GROMACS .gro file of C-alpha atoms in nm:
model
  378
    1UNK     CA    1   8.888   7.935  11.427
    2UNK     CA    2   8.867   7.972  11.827
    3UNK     CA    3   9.106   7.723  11.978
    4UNK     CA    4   8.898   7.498  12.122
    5UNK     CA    5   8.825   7.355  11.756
    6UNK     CA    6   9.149   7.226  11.702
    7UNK     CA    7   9.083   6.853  11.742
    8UNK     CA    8   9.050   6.652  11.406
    9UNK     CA    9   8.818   6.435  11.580
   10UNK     CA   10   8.470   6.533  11.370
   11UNK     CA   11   8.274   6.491  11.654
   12UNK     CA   12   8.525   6.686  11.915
   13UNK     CA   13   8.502   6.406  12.246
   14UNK     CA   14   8.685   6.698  12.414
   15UNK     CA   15   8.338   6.859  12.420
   16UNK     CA   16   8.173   6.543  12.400
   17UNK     CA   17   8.335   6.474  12.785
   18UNK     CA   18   8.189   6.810  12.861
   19UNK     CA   19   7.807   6.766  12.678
   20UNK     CA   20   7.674   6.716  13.061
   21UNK     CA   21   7.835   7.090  13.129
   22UNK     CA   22   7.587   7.379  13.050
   23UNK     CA   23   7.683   7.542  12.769
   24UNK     CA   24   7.842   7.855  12.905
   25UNK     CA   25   8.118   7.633  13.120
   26UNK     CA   26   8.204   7.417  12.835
   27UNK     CA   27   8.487   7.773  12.735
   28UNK     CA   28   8.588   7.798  13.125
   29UNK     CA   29   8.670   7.444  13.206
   30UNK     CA   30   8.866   7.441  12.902
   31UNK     CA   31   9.020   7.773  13.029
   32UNK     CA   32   9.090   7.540  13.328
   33UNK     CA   33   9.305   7.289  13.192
   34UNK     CA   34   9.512   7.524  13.039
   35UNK     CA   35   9.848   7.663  13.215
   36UNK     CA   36   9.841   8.028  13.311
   37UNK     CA   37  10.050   8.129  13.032
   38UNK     CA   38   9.828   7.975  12.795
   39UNK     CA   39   9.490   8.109  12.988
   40UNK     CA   40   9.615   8.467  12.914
   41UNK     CA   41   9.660   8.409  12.548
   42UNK     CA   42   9.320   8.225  12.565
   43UNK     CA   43   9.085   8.525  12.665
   44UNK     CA   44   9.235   8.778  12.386
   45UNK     CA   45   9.240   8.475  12.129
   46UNK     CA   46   8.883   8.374  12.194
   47UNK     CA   47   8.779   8.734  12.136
   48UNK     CA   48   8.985   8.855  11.880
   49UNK     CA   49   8.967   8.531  11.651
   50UNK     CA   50   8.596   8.522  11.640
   51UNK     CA   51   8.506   8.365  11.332
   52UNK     CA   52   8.183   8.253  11.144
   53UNK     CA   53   8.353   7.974  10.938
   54UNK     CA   54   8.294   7.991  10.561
   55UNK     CA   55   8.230   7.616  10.397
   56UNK     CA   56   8.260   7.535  10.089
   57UNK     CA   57   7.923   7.305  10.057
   58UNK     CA   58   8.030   7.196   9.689
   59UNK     CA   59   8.332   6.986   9.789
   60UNK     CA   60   8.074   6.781   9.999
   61UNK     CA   61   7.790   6.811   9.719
   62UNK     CA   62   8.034   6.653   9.437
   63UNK     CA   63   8.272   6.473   9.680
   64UNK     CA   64   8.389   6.154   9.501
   65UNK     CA   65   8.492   5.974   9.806
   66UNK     CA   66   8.385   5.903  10.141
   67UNK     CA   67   8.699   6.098  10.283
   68UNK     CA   68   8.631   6.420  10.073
   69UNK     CA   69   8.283   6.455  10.251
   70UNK     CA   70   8.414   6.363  10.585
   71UNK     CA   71   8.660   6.664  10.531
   72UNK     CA   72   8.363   6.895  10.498
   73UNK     CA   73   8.128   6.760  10.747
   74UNK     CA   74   8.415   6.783  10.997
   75UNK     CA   75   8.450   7.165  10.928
   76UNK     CA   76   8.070   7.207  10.948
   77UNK     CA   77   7.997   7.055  11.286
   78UNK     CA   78   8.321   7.181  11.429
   79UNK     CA   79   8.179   7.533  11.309
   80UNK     CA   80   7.868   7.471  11.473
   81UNK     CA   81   8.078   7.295  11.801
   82UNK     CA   82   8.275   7.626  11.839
   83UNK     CA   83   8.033   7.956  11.689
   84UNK     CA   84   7.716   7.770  11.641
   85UNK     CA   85   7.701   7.938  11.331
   86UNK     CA   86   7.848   7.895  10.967
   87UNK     CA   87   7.861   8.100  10.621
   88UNK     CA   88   7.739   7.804  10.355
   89UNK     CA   89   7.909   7.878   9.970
   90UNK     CA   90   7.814   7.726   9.669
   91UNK     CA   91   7.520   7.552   9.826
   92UNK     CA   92   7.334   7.488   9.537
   93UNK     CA   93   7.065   7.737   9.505
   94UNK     CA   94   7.103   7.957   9.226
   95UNK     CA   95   7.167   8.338   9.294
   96UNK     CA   96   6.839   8.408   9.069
   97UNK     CA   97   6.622   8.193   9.267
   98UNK     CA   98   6.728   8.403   9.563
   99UNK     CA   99   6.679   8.709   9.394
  100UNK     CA  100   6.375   8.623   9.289
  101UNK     CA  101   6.228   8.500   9.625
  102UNK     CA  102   6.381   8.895   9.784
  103UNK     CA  103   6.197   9.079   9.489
  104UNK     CA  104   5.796   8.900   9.533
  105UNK     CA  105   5.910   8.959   9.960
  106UNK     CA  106   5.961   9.297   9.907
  107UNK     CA  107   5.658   9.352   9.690
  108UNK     CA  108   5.407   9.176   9.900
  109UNK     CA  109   5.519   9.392  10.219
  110UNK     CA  110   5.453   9.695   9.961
  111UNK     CA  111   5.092   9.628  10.002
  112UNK     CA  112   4.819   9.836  10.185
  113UNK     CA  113   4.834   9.720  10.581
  114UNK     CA  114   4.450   9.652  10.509
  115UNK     CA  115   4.568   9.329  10.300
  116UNK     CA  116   4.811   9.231  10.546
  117UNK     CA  117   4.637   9.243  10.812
  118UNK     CA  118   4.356   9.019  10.623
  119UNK     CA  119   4.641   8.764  10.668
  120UNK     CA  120   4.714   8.818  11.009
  121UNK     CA  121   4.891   8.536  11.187
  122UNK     CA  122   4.649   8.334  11.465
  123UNK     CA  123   4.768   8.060  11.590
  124UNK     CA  124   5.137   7.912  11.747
  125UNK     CA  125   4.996   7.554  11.659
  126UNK     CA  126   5.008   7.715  11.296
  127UNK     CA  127   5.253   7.931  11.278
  128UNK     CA  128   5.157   8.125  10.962
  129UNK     CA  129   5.059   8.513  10.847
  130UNK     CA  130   5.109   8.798  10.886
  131UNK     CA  131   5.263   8.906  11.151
  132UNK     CA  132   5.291   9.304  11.237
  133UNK     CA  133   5.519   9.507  11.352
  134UNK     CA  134   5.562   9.526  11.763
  135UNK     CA  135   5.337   9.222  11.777
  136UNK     CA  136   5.636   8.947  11.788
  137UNK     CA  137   5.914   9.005  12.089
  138UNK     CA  138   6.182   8.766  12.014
  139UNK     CA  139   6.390   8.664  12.373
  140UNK     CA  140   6.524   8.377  12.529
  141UNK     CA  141   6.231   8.404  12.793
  142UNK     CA  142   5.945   8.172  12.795
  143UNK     CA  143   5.776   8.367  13.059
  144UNK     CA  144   5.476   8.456  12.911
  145UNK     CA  145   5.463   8.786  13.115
  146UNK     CA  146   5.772   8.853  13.124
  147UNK     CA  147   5.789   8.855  12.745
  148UNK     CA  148   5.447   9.084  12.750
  149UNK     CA  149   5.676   9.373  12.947
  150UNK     CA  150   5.910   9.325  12.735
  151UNK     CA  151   5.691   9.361  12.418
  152UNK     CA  152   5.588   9.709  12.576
  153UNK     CA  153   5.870   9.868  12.644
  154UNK     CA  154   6.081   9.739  12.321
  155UNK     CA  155   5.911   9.566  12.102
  156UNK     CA  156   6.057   9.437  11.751
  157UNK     CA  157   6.056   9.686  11.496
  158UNK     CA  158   6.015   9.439  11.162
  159UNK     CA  159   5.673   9.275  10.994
  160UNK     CA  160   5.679   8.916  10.891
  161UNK     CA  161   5.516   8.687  10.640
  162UNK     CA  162   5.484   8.311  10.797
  163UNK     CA  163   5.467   8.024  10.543
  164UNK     CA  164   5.449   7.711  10.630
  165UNK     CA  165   5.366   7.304  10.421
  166UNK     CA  166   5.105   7.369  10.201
  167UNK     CA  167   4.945   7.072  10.199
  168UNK     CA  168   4.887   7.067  10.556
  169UNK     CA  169   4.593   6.877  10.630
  170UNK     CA  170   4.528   7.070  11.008
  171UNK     CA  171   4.692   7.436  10.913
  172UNK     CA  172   4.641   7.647  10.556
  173UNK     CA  173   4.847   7.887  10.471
  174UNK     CA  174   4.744   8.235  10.403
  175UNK     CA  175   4.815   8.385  10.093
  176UNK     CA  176   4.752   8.733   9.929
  177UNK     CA  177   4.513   8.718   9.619
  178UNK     CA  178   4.720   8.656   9.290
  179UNK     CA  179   4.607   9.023   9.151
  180UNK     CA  180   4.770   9.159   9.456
  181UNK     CA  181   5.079   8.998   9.460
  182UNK     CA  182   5.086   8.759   9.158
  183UNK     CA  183   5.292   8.514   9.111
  184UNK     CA  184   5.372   8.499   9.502
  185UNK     CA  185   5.226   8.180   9.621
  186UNK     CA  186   5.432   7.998   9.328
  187UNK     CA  187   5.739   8.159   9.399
  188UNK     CA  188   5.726   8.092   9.779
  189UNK     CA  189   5.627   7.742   9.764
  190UNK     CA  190   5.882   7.657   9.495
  191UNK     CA  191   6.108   7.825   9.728
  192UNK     CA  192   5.997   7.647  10.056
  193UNK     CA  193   6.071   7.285   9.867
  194UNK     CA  194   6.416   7.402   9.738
  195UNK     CA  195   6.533   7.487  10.084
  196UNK     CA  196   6.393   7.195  10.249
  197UNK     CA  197   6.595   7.034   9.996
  198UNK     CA  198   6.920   7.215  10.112
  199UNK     CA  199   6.833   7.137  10.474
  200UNK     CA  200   6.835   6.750  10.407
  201UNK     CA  201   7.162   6.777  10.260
  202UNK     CA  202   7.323   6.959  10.568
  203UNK     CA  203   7.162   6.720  10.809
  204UNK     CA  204   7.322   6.465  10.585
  205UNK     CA  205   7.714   6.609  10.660
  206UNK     CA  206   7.626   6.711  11.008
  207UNK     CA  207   7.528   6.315  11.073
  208UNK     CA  208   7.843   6.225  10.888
  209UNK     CA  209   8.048   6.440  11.104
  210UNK     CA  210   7.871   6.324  11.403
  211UNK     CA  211   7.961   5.965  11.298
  212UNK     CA  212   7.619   5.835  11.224
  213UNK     CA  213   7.471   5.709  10.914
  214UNK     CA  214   7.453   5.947  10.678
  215UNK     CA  215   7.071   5.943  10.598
  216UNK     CA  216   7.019   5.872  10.984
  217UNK     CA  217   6.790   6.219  10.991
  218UNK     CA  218   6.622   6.149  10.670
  219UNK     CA  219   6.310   6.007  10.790
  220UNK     CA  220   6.303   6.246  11.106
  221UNK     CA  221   6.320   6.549  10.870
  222UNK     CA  222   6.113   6.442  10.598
  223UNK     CA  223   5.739   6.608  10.660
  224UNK     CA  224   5.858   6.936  10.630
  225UNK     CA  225   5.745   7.087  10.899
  226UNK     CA  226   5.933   7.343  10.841
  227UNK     CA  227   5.879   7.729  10.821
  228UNK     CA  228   5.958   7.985  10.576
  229UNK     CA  229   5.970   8.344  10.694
  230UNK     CA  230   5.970   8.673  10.506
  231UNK     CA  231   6.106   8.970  10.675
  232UNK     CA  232   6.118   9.374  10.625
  233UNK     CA  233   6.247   9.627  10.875
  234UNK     CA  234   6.078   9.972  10.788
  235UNK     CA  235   6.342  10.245  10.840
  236UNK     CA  236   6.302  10.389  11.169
  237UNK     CA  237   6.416  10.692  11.325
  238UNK     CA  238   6.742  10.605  11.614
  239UNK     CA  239   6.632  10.735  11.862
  240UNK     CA  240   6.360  10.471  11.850
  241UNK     CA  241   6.594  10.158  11.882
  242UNK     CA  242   6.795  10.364  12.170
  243UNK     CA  243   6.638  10.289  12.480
  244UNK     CA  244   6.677  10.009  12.680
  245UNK     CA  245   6.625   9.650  12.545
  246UNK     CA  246   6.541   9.821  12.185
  247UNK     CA  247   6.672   9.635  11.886
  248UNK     CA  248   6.490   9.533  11.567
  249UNK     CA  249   6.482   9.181  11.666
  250UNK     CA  250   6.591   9.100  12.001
  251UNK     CA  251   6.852   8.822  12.182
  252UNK     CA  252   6.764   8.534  12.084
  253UNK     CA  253   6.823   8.183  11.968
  254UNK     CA  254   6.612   7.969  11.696
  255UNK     CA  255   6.423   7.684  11.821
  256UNK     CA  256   6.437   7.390  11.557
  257UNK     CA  257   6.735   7.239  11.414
  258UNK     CA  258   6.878   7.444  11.135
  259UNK     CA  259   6.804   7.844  11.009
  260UNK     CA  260   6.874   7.901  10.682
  261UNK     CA  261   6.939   8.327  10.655
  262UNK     CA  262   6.923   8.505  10.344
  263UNK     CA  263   7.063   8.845  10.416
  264UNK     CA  264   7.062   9.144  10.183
  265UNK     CA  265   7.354   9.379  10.188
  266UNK     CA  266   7.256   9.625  10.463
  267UNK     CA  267   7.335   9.360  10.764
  268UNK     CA  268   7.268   9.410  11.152
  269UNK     CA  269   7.276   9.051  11.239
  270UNK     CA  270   7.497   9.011  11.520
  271UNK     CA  271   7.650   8.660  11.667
  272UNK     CA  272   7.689   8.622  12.020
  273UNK     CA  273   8.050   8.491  12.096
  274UNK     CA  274   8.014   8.232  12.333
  275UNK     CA  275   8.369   8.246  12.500
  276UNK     CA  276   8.346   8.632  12.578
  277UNK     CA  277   7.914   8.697  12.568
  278UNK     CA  278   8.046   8.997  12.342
  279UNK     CA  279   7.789   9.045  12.057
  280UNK     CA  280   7.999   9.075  11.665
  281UNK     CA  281   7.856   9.162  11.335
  282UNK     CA  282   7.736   8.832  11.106
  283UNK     CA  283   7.838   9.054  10.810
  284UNK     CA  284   7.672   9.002  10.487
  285UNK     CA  285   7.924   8.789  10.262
  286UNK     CA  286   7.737   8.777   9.838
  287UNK     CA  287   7.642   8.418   9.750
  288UNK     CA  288   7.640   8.246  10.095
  289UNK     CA  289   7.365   8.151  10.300
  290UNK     CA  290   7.446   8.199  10.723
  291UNK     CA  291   7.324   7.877  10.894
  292UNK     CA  292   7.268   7.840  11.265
  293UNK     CA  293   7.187   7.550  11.489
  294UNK     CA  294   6.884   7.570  11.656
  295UNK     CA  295   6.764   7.490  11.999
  296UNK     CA  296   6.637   7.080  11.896
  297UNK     CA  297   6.945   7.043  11.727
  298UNK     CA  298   7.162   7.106  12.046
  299UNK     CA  299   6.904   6.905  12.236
  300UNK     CA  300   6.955   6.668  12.009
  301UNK     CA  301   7.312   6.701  12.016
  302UNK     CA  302   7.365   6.729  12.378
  303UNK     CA  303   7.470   7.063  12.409
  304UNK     CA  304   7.768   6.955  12.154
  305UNK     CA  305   7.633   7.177  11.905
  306UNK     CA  306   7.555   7.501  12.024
  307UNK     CA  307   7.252   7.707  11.951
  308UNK     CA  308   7.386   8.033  11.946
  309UNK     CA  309   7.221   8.373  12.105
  310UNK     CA  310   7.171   8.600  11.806
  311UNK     CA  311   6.989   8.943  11.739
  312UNK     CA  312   6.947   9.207  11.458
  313UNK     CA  313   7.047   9.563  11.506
  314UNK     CA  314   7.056   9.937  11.352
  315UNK     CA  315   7.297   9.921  11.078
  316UNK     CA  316   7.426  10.335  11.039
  317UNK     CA  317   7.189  10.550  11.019
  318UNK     CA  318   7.156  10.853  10.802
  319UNK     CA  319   7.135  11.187  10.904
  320UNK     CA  320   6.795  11.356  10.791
  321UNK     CA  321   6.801  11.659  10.990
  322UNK     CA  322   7.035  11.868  11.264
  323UNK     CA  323   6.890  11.619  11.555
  324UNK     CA  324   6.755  11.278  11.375
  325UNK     CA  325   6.924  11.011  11.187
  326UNK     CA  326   6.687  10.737  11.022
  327UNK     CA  327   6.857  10.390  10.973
  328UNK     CA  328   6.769  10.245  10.602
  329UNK     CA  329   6.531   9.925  10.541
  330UNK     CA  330   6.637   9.584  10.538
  331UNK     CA  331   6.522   9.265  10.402
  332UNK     CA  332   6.616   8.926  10.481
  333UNK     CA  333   6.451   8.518  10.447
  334UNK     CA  334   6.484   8.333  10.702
  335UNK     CA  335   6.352   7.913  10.642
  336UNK     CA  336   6.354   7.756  10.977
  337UNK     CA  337   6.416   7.399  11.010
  338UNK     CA  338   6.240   7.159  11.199
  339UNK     CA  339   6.206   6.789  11.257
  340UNK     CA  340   5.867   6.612  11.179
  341UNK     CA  341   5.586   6.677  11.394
  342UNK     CA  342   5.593   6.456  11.689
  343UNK     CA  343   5.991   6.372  11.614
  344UNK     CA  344   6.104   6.254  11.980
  345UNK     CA  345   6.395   6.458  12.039
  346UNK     CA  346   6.648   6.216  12.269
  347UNK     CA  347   7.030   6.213  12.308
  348UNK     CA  348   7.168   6.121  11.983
  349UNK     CA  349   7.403   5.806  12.064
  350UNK     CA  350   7.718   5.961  11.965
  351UNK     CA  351   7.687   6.258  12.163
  352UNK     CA  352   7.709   6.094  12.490
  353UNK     CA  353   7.937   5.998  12.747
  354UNK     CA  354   7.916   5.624  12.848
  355UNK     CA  355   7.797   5.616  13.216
  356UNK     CA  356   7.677   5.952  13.205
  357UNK     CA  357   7.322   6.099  13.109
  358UNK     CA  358   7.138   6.337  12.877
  359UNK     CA  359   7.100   6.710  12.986
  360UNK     CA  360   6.765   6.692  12.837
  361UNK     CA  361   6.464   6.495  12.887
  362UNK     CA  362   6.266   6.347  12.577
  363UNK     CA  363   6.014   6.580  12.408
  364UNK     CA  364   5.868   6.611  12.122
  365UNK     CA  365   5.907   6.897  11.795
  366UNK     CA  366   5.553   7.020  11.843
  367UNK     CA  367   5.585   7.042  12.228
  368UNK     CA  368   5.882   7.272  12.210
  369UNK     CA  369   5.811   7.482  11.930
  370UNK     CA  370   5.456   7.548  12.000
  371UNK     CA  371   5.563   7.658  12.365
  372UNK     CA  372   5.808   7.862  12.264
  373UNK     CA  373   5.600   8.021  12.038
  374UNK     CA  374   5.311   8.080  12.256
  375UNK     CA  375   5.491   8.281  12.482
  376UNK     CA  376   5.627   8.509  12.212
  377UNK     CA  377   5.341   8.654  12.058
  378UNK     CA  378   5.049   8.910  12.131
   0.00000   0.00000   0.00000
């Protein structure tokens, strides 16, 4: 772990003192306190001890006491106080469920473009379909022209599938017809409800480690308003993700509470450290599930959880000819987390100094997400 996470307090008041600090000064003014000595020691720690913690989720799933889940909500939001990211083991979905979720992605995204496209995504209010590839630009922007330059000179080389609640009342999802992809809509919806189930338990330590009620985000979480995302990146030739700004998704962080990433073995996900702004390889670790906080979590939060900068690049590339190499597909899932609907998203009482104030006004899940996501898309 980086050294700042060396506190036992679970919610870290070393960082609570600094929630009013923007994130990127919360390292340095720790760096500040610290002698010279220590200082030098500091910078090659914090970049050579970069760590994505790996929890153990089942020693907080079957704790017996109240002190055996304490343990492991303490690790969890200190993992998501330091990194903003954590490797989840034994969480409690089975390996086949996974498997089987990765096998009806991969088919559906086998289909002619002319079905896809039938399912083409619409609407940021929605947030569902098909989405091609070069048509999303993931960035930390929300500069609606700024993001449309970006989008034509390197745009994201990956197709999506967007499912969200079924039983939406406003927004329907869009599904392939069952003799093109059968058995898909069951798969994914059983799928969605399993993970939504995961993401209540998380919440669950994460308030328990923030010293709140337990269930505190139970009824803030409960709508699902969540959104389950299917992902393939084609293999591309490298000299197409080699100019400037290219990746296959760019910089950028999630904007709900929690991401849930299923990764197959091929990787590219890379972590941005925080201390250093160096980016490091999330490499793919068999069983676990790699779980970020999102932007309304750190809202939430006050900045004490971070919501970590985070992109997906070439993994090696294989050489095809004397002058091209072409890097190899990759799949991945990736649920994102949200609270309800019109969830008010305020300073969570723990997570402030007394006699200071929030960084962040009030606002709403819809307001943020749909802004966000307006700005990203064609």
């Amino acid at each position: 772990m980086l050294s700042v996470a060396h506190s036992s307090c679970p919610v870290l008041p070393s960082l609570r003192r600094l929630a009013s600090a923007a994130p990127s000064a919360r390292a340095a003014t720790y760096v500040m306190q610290l002698d010279r000595r220590t200082r030098r020691a500091y910078a090659t720690h914090a970049e050579d001890a970069f760590r994505i913690p790996l929890i153990d989720f089942s020693k907080y799933r079957n704790a017996k006491t109240t002190a055996e889940k304490e343990q492991t909500a303490q690790d969890i939001v200190r993992g998501f106080t330091d990194v903003g990211f954590i490797y989840l083991n034994n969480h409690g979905i089975p390996q086949e469920t996974v498997e089987g979720a990765f096998k009806q992605s991969a088919e559906f995204f086998k289909l002619p473009i002319e079905k896809k496209t039938e399912l083409a995504w619409r609407d940021p209010r929605a947030n569902r379909g098909f989405v091609q590839v070069g048509r999303e630009r993931v960035t930390q922007s929300a500069d609606a022209e700024e993001i449309k330059a970006l989008r034509a000179k390197a745009p994201d080389y990956k197709e999506s599938m967007e499912i969200g609640r079924d039983w939406d009342k406003t927004y329907r999802n869009y599904w392939p017809q069952e003799a093109d992809a059968p058995a898909f809509r069951r798969t994914m919806l059983s799928f969605f409800q399993t993970c939504h189930e995961l993401h209540v338990l998380v919440m669950r330590s994460i308030a328990v480690g923030l010293k709140l009620d337990e269930t505190f985000f139970d009824d803030k979480i409960h709508e699902q308003y969540h959104n389950l995302r299917l992902l393939s990146y084609p293999p591309i030739k490298r000299q197409l993700l080699s100019g400037d700004g290219q990746a296959r998704a760019g910089a950028h962080s999630d904007y709900g509470t929690l991401t849930l990433l299923f990764q197959d073995s091929v990787g590219g996900l890379e972590v941005q450290n925080p201390h250093t702004g160096q980016f490091q390889p999330a490499t793919p670790i068999p069983g676990t599930i790699v779980i970020n906080a999102g932007d309304l979590l750190a809202r939430w939060s006050n900045d004490v959880l971070r919501s970590t900068l985070h992109r997906v690049v070439a993994p090696p590339a294989k050489q095809i000819s004397e002058t091209e190499e072409i890097t190899p597909a990759r799949q991945s899932i990736a649920y994102f987390c949200n609270p309800n609907q019109g969830a008010e998203i305020s300073c969570l009482p723990t997570c402030l100094v007394p006699g200071s104030k929030p960084k962040y006004p009030p606002v709403t899940t819809e307001e943020y997400i749909v802004g966000r996501l307006q700005a990203t898309y064609v």
